[in-house]
Short mmCIF file of C-alpha atoms in Angstrom, two decimals:
data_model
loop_
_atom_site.label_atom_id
_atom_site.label_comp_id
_atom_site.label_asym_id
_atom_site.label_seq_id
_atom_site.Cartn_x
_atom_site.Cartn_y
_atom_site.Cartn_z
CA UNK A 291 -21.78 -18.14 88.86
CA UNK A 292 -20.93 -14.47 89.39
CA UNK A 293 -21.00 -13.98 85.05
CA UNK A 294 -23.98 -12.77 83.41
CA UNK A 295 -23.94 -15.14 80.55
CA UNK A 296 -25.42 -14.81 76.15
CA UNK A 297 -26.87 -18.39 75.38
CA UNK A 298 -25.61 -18.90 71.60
CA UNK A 299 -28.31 -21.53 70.20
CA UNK A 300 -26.75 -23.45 67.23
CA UNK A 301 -28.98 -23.56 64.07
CA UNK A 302 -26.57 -24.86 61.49
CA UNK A 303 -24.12 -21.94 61.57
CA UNK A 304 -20.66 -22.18 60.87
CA UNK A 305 -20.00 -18.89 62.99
CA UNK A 306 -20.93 -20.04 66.27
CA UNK A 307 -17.28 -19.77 68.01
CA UNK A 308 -17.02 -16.14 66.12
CA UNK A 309 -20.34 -14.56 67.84
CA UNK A 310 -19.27 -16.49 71.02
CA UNK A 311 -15.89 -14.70 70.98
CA UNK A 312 -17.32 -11.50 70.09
CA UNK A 313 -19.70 -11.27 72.89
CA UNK A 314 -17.05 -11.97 75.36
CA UNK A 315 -14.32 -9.80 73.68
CA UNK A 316 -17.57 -6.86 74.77
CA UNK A 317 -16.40 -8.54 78.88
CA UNK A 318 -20.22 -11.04 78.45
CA UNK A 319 -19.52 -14.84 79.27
CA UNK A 320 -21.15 -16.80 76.51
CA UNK A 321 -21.40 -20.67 75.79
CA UNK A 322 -23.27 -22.76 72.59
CA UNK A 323 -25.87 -25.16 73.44
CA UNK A 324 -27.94 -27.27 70.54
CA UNK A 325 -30.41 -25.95 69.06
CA UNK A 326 -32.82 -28.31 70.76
CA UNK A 327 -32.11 -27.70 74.19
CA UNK A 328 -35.26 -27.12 76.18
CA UNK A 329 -36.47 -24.27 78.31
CA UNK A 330 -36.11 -26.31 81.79
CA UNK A 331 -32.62 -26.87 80.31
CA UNK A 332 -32.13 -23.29 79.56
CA UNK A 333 -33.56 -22.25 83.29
CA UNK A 334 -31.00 -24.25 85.11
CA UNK A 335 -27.77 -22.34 83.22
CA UNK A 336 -26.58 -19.60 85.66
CA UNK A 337 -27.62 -15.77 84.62
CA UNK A 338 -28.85 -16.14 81.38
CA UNK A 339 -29.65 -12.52 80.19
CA UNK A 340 -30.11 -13.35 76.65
CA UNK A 341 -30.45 -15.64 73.62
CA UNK A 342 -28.88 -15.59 69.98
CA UNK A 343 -30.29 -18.20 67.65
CA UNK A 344 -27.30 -18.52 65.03
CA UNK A 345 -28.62 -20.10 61.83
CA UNK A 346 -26.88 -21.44 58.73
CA UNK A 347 -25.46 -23.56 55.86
CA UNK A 348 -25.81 -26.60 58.21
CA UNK A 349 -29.42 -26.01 59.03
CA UNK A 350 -30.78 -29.32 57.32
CA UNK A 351 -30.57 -32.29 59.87
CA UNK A 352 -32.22 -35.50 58.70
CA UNK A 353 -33.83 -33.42 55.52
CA UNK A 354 -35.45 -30.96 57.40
CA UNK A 355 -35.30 -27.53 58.57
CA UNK A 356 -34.19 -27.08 62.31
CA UNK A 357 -36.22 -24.79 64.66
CA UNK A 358 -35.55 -24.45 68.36
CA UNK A 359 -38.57 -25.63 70.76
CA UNK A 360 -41.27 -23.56 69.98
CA UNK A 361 -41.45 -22.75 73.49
CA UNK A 362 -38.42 -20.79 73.62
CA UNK A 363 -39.78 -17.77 71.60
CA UNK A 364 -42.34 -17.49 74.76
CA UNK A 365 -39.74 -18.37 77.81
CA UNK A 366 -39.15 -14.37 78.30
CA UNK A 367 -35.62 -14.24 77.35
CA UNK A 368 -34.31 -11.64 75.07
CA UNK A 369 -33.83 -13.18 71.73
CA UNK A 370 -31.59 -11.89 68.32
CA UNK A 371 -32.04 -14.17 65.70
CA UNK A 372 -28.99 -14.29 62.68
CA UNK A 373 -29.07 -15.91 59.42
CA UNK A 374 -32.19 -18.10 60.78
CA UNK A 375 -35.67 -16.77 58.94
CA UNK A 376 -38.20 -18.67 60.71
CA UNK A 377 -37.36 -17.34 63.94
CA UNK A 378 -40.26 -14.48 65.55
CA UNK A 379 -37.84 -12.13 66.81
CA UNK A 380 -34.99 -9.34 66.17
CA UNK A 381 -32.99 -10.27 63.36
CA UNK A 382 -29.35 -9.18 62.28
CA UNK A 383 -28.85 -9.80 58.35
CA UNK A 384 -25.18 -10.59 58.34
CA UNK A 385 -22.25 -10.04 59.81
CA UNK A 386 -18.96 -7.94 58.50
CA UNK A 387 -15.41 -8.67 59.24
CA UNK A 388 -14.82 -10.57 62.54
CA UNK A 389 -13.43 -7.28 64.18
CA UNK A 390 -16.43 -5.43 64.04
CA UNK A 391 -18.79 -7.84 64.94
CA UNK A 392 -18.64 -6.53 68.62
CA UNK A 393 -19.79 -3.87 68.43
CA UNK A 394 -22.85 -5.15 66.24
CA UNK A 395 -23.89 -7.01 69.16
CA UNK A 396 -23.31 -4.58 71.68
CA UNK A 397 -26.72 -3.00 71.65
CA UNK A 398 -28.29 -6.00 72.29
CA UNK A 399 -25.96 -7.18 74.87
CA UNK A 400 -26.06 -4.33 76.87
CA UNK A 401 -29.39 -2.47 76.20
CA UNK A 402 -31.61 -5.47 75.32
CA UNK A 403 -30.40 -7.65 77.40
CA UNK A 404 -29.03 -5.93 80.03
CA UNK A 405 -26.09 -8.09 80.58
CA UNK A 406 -22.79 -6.71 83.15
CA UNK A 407 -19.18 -6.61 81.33
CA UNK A 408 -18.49 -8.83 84.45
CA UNK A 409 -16.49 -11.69 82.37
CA UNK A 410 -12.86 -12.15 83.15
CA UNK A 411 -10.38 -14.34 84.29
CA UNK A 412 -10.63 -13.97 88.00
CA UNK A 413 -14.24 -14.27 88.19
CA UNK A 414 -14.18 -17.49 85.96
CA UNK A 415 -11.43 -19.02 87.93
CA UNK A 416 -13.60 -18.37 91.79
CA UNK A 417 -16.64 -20.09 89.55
CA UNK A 418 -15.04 -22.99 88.65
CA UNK A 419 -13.24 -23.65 91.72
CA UNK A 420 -16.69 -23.57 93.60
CA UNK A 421 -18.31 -25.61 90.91
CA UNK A 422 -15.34 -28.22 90.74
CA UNK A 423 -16.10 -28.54 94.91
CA UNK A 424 -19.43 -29.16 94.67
CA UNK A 425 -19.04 -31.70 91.87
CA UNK A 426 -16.37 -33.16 93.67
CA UNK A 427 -17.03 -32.94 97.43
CA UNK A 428 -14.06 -34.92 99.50
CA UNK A 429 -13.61 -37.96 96.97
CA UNK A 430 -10.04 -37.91 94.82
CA UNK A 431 -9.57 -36.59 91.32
CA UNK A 432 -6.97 -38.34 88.68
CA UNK A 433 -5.58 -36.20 86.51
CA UNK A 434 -4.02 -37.17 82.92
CA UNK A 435 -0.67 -34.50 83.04
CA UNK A 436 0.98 -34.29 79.74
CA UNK A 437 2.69 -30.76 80.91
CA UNK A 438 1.01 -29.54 77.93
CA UNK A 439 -0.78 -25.77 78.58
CA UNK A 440 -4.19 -27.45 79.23
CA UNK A 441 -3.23 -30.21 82.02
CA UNK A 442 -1.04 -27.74 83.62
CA UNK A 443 -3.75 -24.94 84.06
CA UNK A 444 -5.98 -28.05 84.74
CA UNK A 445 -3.63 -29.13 87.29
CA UNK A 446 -3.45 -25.60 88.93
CA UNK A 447 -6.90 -24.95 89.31
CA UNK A 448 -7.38 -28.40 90.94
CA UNK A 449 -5.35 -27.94 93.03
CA UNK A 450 -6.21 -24.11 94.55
CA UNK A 451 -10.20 -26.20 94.17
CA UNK A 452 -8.75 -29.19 96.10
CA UNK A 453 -5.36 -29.46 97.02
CA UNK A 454 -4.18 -32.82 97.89
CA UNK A 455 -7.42 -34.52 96.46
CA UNK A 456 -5.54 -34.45 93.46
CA UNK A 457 -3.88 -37.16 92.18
CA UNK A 458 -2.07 -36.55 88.91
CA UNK A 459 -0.63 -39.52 86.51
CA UNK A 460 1.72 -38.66 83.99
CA UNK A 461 2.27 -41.95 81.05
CA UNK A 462 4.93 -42.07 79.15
CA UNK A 463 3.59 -43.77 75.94
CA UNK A 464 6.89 -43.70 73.84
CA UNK A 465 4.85 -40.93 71.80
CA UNK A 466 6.27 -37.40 73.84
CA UNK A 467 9.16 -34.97 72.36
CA UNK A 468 12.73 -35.50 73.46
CA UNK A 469 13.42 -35.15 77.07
CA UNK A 470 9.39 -34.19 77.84
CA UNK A 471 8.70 -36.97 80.49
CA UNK A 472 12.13 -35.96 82.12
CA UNK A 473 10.78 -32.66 82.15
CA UNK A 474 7.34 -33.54 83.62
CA UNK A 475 8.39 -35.24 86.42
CA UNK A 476 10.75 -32.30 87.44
CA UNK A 477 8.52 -29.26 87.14
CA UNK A 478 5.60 -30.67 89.04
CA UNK A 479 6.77 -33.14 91.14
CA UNK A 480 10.18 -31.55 92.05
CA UNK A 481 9.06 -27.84 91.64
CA UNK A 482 5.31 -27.58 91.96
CA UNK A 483 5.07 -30.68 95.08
CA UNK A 484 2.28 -32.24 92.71
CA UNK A 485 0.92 -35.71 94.02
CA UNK A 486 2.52 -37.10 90.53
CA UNK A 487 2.58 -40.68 89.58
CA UNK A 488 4.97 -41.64 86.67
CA UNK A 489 3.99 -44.72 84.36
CA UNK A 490 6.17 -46.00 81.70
CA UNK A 491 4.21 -47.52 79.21
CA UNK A 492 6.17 -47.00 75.85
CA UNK A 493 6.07 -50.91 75.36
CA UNK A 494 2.26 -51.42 75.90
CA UNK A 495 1.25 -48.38 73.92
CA UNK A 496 3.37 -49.04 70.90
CA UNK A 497 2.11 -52.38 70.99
CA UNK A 498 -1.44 -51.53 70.23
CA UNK A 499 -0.94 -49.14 67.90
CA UNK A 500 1.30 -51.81 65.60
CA UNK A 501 0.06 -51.60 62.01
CA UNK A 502 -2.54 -49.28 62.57
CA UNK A 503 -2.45 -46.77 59.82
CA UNK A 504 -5.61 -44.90 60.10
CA UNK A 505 -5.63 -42.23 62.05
CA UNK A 506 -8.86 -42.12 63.76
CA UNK A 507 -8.14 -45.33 64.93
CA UNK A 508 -4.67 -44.35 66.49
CA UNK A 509 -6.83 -41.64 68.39
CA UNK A 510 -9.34 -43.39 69.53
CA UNK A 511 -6.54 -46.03 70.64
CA UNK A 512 -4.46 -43.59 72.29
CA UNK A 513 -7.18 -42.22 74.23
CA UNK A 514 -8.72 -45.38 74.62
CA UNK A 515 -5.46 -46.86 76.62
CA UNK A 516 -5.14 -44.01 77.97
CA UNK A 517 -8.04 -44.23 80.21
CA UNK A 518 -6.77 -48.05 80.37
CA UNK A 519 -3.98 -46.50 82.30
CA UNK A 520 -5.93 -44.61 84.60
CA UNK A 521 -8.41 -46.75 85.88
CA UNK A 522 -5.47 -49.49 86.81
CA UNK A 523 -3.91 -46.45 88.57
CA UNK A 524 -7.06 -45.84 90.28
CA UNK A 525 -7.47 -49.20 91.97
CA UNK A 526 -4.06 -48.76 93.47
CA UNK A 527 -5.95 -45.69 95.15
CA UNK A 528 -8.69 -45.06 97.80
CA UNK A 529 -11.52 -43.00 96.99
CA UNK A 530 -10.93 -42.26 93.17
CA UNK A 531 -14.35 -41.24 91.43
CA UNK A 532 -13.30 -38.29 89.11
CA UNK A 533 -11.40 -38.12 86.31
CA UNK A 534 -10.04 -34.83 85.12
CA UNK A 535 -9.74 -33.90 81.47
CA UNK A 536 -8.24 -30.70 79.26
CA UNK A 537 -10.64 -30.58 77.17
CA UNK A 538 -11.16 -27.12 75.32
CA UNK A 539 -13.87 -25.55 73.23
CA UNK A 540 -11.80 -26.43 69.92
CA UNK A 541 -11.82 -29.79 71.04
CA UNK A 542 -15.41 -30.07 71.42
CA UNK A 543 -16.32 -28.55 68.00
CA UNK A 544 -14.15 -30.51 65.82
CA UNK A 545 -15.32 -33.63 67.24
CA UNK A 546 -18.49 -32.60 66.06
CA UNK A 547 -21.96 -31.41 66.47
CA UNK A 548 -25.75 -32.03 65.61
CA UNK A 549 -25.22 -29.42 63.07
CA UNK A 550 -21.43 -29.89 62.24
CA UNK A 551 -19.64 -32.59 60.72
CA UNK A 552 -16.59 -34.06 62.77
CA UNK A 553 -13.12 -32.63 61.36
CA UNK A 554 -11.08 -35.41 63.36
CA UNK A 555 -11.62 -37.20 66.53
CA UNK A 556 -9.67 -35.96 69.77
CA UNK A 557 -8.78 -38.32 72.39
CA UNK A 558 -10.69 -36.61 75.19
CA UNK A 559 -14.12 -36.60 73.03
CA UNK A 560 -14.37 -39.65 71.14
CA UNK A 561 -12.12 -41.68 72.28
CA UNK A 562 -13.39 -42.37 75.96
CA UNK A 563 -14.08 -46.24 76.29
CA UNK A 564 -18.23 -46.87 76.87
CA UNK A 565 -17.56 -48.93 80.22
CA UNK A 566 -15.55 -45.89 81.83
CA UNK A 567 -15.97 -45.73 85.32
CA UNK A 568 -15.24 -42.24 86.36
CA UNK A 569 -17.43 -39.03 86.33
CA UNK A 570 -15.16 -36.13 84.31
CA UNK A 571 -13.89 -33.17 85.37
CA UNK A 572 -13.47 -30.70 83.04
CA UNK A 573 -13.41 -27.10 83.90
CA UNK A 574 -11.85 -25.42 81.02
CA UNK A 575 -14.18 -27.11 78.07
CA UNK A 576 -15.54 -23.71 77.63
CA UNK A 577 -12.59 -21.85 77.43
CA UNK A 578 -10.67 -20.90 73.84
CA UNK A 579 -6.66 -21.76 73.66
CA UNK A 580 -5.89 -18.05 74.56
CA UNK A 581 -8.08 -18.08 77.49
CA UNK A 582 -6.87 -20.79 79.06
CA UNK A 583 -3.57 -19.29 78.80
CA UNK A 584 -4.76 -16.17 80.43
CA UNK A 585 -6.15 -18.59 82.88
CA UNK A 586 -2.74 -20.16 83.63
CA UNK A 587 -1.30 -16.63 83.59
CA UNK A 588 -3.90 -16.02 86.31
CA UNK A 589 -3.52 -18.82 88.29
CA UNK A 590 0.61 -17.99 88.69
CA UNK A 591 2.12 -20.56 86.52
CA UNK A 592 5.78 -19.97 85.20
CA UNK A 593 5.07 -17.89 81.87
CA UNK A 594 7.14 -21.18 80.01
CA UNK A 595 4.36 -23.35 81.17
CA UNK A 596 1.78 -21.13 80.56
CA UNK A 597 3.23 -20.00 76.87
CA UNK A 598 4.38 -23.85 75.95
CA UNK A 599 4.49 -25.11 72.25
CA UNK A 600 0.89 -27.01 71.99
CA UNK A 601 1.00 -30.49 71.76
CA UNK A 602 -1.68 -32.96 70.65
CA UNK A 603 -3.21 -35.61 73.06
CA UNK A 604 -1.90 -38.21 71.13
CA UNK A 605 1.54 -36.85 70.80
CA UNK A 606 3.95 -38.19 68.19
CA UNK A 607 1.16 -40.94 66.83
CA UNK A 608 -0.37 -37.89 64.47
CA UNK A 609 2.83 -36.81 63.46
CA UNK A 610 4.26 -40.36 62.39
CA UNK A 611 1.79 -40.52 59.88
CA UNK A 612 0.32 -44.04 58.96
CA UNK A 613 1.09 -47.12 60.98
CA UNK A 614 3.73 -45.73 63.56
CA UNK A 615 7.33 -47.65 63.27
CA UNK A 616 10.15 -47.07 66.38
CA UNK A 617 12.29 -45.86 63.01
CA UNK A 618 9.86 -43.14 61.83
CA UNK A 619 9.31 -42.51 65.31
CA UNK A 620 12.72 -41.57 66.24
CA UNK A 621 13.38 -39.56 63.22
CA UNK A 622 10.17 -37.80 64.64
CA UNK A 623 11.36 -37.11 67.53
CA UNK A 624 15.07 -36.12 66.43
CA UNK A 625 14.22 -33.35 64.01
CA UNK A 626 11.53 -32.27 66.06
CA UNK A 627 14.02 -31.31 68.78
CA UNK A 628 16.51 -29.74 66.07
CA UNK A 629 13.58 -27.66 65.13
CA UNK A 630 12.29 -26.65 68.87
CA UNK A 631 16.39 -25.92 69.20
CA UNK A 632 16.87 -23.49 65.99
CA UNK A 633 13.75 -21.56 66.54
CA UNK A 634 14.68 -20.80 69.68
CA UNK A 635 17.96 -19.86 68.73
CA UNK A 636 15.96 -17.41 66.43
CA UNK A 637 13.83 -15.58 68.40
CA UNK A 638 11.33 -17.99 66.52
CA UNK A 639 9.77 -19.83 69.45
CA UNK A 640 8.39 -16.05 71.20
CA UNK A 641 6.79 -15.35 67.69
CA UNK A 642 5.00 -18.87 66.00
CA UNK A 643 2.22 -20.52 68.06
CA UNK A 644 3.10 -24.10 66.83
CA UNK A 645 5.82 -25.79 65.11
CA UNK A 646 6.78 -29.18 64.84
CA UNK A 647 7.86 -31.85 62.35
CA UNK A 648 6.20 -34.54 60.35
CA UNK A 649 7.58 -37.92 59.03
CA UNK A 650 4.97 -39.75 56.64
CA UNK A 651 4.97 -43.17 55.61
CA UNK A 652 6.83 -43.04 52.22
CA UNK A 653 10.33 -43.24 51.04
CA UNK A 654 12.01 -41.01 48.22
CA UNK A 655 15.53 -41.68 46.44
CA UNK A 656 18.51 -39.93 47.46
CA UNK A 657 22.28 -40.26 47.63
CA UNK A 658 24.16 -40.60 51.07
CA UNK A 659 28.01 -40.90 51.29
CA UNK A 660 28.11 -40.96 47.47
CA UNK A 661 25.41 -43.69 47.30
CA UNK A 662 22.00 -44.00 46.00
CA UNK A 663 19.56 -44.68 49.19
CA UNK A 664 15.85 -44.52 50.03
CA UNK A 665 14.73 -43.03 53.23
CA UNK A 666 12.06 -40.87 54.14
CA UNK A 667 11.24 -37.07 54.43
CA UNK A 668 10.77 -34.73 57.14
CA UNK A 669 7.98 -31.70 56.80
CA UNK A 670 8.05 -28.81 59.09
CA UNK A 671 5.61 -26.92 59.60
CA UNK A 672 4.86 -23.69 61.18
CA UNK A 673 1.32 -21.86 61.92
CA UNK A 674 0.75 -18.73 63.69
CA UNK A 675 -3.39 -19.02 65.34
CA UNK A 676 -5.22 -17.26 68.26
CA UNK A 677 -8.03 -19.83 69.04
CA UNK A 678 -6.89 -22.82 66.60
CA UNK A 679 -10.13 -22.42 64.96
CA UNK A 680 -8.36 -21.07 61.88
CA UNK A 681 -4.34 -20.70 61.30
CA UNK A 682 -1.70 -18.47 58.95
CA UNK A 683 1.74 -19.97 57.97
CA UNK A 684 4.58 -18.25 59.55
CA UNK A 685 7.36 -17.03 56.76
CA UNK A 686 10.98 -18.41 57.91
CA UNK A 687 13.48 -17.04 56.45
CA UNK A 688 15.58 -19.05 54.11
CA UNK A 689 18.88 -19.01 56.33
CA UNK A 690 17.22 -20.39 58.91
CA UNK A 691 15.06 -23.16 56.73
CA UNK A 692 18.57 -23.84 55.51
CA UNK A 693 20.32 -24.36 58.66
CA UNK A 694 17.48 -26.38 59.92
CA UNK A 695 17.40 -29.04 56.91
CA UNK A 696 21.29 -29.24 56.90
CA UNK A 697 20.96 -30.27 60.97
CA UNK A 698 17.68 -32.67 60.30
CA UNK A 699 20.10 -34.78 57.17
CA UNK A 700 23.36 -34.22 58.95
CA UNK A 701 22.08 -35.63 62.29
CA UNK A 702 18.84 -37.68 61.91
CA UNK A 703 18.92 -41.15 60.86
CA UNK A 704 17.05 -42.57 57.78
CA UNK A 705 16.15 -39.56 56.83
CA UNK A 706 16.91 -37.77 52.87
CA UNK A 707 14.98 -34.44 52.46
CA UNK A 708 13.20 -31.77 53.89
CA UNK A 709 10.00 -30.16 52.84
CA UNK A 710 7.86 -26.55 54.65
CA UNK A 711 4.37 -27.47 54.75
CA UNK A 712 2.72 -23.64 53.42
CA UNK A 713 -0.95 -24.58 53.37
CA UNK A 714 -3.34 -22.26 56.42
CA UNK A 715 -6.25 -23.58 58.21
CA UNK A 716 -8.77 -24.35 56.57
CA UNK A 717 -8.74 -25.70 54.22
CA UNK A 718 -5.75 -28.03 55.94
CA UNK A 719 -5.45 -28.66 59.60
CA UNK A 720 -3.04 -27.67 62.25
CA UNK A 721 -1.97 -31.53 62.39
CA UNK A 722 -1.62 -33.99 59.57
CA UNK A 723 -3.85 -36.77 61.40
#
């Protein structure tokens, strides 16, 4: 690994991500390990020039007070201790507004620590591709491509690591945007030359996911199949051992930590079946949404692959809230694609991170072709976000809002009103489920 690297040491803070940004927005590589990880541990990370042990409102685990190994203070690393009072070391008090946190932690960085501004793009891109070689060797790699920004940049950096090792598997489960799987199988197996494999497996997916309403269990479902998928895939192959994952850091933390409470359940954390017979691959778990874009952007991809609308793992399933219907499902899908098609045609789609529609499991009265009927209602919604740690609501203007809902009831079936979802992250989520 050519980056010197911080080692952020979680103590129950809630501001782990926010130091671990700041140190590399000063050009450090940093990553968060558990507060209990142990000195060998710590010895066999790559160019560790420093520690910070980040305490906080989570500190409690099991009703007492968490310390790291005692023999950490002693190991001979350079250690800054914040919002954690038992530790024997240089302490910071607090921290001010994101933006200036920085440059609170240059000093140690760079003259404690001694640490190179060596972190960027290219560098992490020649680590991983050595790293993903060694871990792999000359067995085959399946890859799950959605076409979303994380399997793509996945996809590219496998392949510059492997080439033709690669295998990548793209499943249609009946829960992607209009015309996505269409798309897929153009741009990487007509434009990129991928080794792609197409499965359509709408029926089977929808199938176990009938009358399941709560959403950690349509995750963990989703996911679950998913890897269903792959392994019968696999045995149609020679020499599959690896399976290759998206996974990013926001992934990780809202799954849950020693120290933090899981928000919700992603499909590539918790949902992985306990008899899975691959090792994973995942070289951008890491990396924060923006810097896996600047990843792609590094790597070459088309800037619309690079800059797509996010999309969840488990699709559609978290945004046809409760037990998914084909009905709900469609209307989904439907005023999703009048709302990818009207923000585009407003500039729209260059200025919100994420947008997308939402179709809940309730009916409301309303009057269609002078008759009283009872149908259900679409929610937009609209965030603007840099990491998806945290998110803003973008303001639409009302033309636009208008000409949107008059499209959704005009041309989506079953459908009676429109609502814009105005709560930020926290204290909702980006998603619904």
């Amino acid at each position: 690994m050519k980056q010197d690297m911080i080692v952020i040491l979680d103590l129950g803070s809630t501001q782990n991500t926010v130091i671990a940004r700041a140190v590399r927005a000063l050009g450090v590589y940093s990553e968060i390990y558990p507060h209990d990880i142990t000195v060998s541990e710590l010895k066999k990370l790559p160019n560790v020039k420093g520690i910070i042990l980040n305490g906080g409102p989570n500190h409690i685990v099991d009703g007492a007070p968490i310390d790291v190994t005692p023999d950490i203070y002693d190991a001979g690393y350079p250690l800054l201790s914040v919002g954690h009072e038992p530790a024997r070391c240089e302490k910071l008090d607090g921290w001010p507004a994101e933006d200036e946190i920085p440059e609170m932690l240059r000093p140690f960085v760079f003259d404690t620590c001694k640490a190179e501004a060596n972190w960027n793009m290219k560098n992490f891109i020649e680590d991983q591709i050595e790293l993903i070689r060694q871990q792999v060797g000359d067995k085959k790699v399946l890859l799950a491509l959605s076409g979303g920004v994380d399997s793509s940049v996945v996809a590219a950096l496998l392949i510059r690591a492997i080439g033709r090792q690669l295998t990548c598997v793209h499943v249609n489960h009946g829960l992607m945007r209009k015309g996505e799987s269409e798309s897929v199988v153009n741009v990487f197996r007509n434009q990129l030359d991928a080794n792609l494999i197409y499965v359509d497996a709408v029926d089977r997916f929808l199938g176990k996911l009938e009358g399941v309403a709560d959403p950690e269990r349509k995750r963990k479902i989703i996911g679950a199949e998913f890897i269903r998928v792959f392994e019968e895939e696999a045995r149609k192959l020679d020499g599959i051992e690896f399976l290759a994952q998206g996974t990013i850091y926001p992934d990780i933390v809202e799954s849950g930590t020693k120290t933090a409470r899981a928000v919700k359940s992603h499909h590539n954390v918790g949902g992985l079946p306990e008899d899975l017979h691959f090792s994973l691959v995942e070289p951008l778990k890491q990396l924060f949404k923006d810097e896996v874009r600047a990843c792609g952007v590094e790597l070459g991809l088309p800037h619309e692959m690079v800059y797509r609308q996010p999309f969840p793992g488990p699709g559609l399933g978290v945004r046809c809230l409760g037990a998914i219907t084909r009905e709900r499902l469609e209307a989904v899908r439907e005023s999703d694609a009048i709302l990818r098609e009207e923000f585009a045609k407003a500039g729209l789609d260059k200025k919100v991170w994420q947008y997308f529609t939402i179709v809940p499991d309730f009916k409301s009265v309303g009057v269609r072709n002078h008759e009283r009927c009872f149908e259900y209602p679409v929610i937009i919604r609209a965030v603007n976000t840099v990491d998806a740690m945290t998110a803003k609501i973008e303001l639409i203007d009302w033309p636009v809002l208008l000409r949107i809902t008059d499209r959704i009831m005009a041309e989506v079936k079953n459908v009676n009103r429109v609502c814009y979802d105005l709560s930020p992250k926290p204290n909702a989520t980006i998603e619904w489920e």
